[in-house]
mmCIF file of C-alpha atoms in Angstrom:
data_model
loop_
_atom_site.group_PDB
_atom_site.id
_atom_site.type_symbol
_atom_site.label_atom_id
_atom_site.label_comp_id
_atom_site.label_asym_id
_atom_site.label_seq_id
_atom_site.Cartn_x
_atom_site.Cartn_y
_atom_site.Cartn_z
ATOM 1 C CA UNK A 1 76.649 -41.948 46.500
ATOM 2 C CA UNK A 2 76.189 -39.846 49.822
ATOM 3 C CA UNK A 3 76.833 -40.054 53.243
ATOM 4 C CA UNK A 4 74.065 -39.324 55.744
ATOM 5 C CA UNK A 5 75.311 -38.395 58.671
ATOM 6 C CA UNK A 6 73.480 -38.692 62.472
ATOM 7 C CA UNK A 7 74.871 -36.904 64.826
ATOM 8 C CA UNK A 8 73.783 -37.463 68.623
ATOM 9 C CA UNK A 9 74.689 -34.746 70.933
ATOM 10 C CA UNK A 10 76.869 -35.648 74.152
ATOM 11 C CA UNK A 11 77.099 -33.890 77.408
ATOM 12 C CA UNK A 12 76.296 -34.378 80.786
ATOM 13 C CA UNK A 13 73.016 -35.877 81.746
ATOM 14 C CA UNK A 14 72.204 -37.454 78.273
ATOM 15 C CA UNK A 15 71.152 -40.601 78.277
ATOM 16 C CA UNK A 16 72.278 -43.062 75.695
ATOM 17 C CA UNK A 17 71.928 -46.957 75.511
ATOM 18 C CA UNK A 18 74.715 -48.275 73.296
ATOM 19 C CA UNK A 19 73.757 -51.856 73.963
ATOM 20 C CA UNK A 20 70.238 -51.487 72.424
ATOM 21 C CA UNK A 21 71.421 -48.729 70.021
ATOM 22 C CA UNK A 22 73.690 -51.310 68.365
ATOM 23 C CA UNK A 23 72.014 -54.651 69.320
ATOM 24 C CA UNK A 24 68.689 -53.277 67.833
ATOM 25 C CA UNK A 25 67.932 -50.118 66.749
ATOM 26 C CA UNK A 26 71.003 -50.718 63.735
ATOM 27 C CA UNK A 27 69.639 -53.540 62.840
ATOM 28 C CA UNK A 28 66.486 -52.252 62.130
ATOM 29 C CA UNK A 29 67.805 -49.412 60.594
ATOM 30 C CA UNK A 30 69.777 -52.037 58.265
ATOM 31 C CA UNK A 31 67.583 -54.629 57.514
ATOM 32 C CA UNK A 32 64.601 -51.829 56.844
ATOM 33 C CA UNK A 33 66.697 -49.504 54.472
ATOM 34 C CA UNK A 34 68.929 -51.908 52.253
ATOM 35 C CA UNK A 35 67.050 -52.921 50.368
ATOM 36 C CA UNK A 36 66.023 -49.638 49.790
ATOM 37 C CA UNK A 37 69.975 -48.144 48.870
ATOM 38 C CA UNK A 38 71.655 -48.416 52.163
ATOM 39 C CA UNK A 39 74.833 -49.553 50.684
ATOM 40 C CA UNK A 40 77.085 -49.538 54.655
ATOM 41 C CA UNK A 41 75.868 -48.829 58.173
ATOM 42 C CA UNK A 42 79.280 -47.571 60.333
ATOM 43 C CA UNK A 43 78.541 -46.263 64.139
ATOM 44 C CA UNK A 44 81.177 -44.282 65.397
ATOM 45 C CA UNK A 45 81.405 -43.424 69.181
ATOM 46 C CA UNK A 46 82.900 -39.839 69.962
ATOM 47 C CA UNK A 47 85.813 -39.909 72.453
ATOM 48 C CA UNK A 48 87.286 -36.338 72.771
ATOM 49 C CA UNK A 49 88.585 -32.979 70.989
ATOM 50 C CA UNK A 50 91.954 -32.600 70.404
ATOM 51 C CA UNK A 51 92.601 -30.243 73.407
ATOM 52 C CA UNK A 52 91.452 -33.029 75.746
ATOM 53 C CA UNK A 53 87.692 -31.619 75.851
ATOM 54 C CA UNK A 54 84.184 -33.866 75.711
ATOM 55 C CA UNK A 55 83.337 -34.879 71.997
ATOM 56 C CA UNK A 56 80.631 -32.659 71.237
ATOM 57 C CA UNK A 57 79.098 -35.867 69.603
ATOM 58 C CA UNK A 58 78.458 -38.671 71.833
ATOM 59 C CA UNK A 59 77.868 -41.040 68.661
ATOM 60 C CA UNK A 60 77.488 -40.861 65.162
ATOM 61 C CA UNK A 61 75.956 -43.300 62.827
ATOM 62 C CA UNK A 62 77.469 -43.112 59.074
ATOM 63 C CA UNK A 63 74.871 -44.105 56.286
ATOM 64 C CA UNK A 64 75.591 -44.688 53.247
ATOM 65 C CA UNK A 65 73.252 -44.160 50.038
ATOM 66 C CA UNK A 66 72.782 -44.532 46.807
ATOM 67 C CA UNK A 67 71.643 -41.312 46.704
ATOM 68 C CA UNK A 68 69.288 -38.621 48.308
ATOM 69 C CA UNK A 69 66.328 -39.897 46.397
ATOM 70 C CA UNK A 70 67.487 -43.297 48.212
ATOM 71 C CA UNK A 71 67.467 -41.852 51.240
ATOM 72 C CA UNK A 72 64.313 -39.904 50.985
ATOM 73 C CA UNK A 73 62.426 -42.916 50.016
ATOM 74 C CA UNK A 74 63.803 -45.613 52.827
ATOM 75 C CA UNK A 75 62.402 -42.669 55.222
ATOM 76 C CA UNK A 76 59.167 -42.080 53.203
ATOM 77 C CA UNK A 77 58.849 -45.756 53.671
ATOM 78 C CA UNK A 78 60.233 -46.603 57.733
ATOM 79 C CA UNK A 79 61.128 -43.741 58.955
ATOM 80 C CA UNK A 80 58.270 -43.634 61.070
ATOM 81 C CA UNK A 81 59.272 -47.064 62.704
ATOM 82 C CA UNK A 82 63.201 -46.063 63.058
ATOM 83 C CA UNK A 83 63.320 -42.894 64.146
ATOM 84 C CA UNK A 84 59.781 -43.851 66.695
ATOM 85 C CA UNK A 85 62.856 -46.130 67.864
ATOM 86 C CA UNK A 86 64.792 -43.659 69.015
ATOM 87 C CA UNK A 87 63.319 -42.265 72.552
ATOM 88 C CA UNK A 88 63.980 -46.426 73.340
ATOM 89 C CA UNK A 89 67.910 -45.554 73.301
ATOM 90 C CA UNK A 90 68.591 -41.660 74.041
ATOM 91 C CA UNK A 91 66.976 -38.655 75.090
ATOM 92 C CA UNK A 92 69.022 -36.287 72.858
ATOM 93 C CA UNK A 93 67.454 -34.832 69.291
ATOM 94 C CA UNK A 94 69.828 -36.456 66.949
ATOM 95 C CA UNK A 95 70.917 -34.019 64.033
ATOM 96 C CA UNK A 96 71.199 -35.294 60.295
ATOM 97 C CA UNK A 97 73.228 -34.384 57.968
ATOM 98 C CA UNK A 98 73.502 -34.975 53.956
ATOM 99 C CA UNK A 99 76.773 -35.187 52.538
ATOM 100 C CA UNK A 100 78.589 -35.903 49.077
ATOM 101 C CA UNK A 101 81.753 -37.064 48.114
ATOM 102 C CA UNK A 102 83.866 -33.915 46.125
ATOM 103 C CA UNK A 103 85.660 -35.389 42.936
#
């Protein structure tokens, strides 16, 4: 398994549309790539650093794959049509990250 990780940038200005991020573009994203190894779909919303500053993260989405192959090929085959989705909800370049689990 791995954990794909998108990251969208917060800070002042950005625009981000958490009603049609999670109302649509998710759902997309989760009907399109289970059945391609999307195994859980978790959005988390940044709310702070510990020292009381901005969350340099406005929102993350948490994907989880069978495995990069997996991954690869759910964006071989939509990834045009989810991340073409994106501009609909934010105006921030999301960054996207790979990540295993350490035994």
């Amino acid at each position: 398994m791995i954990l794909i990780s998108v990251l969208y940038p917060g800070g002042a200005g950005t625009k981000f549309d958490m009603d049609y991020y999670l109302g649509h573009h998710m759902l997309l994203v989760r009907e399109r790539w289970r059945p391609l190894g999307l195994h859980e779909a978790k959005v988390v919303r940044g709310t702070g650093t510990p020292d009381g500053g901005p969350a340099p993260y406005q929102v993350m989405a948490l994907l989880t794959f069978d495995s990069a192959d997996a991954f690869k090929a759910a964006v071989d085959r939509h990834g045009d049509e989810i991340f073409g989705d994106i501009p609909k909800f934010t105006d921030v370049q999301a960054v996207v990250q790979l990540n295993d689990f350490p035994e």
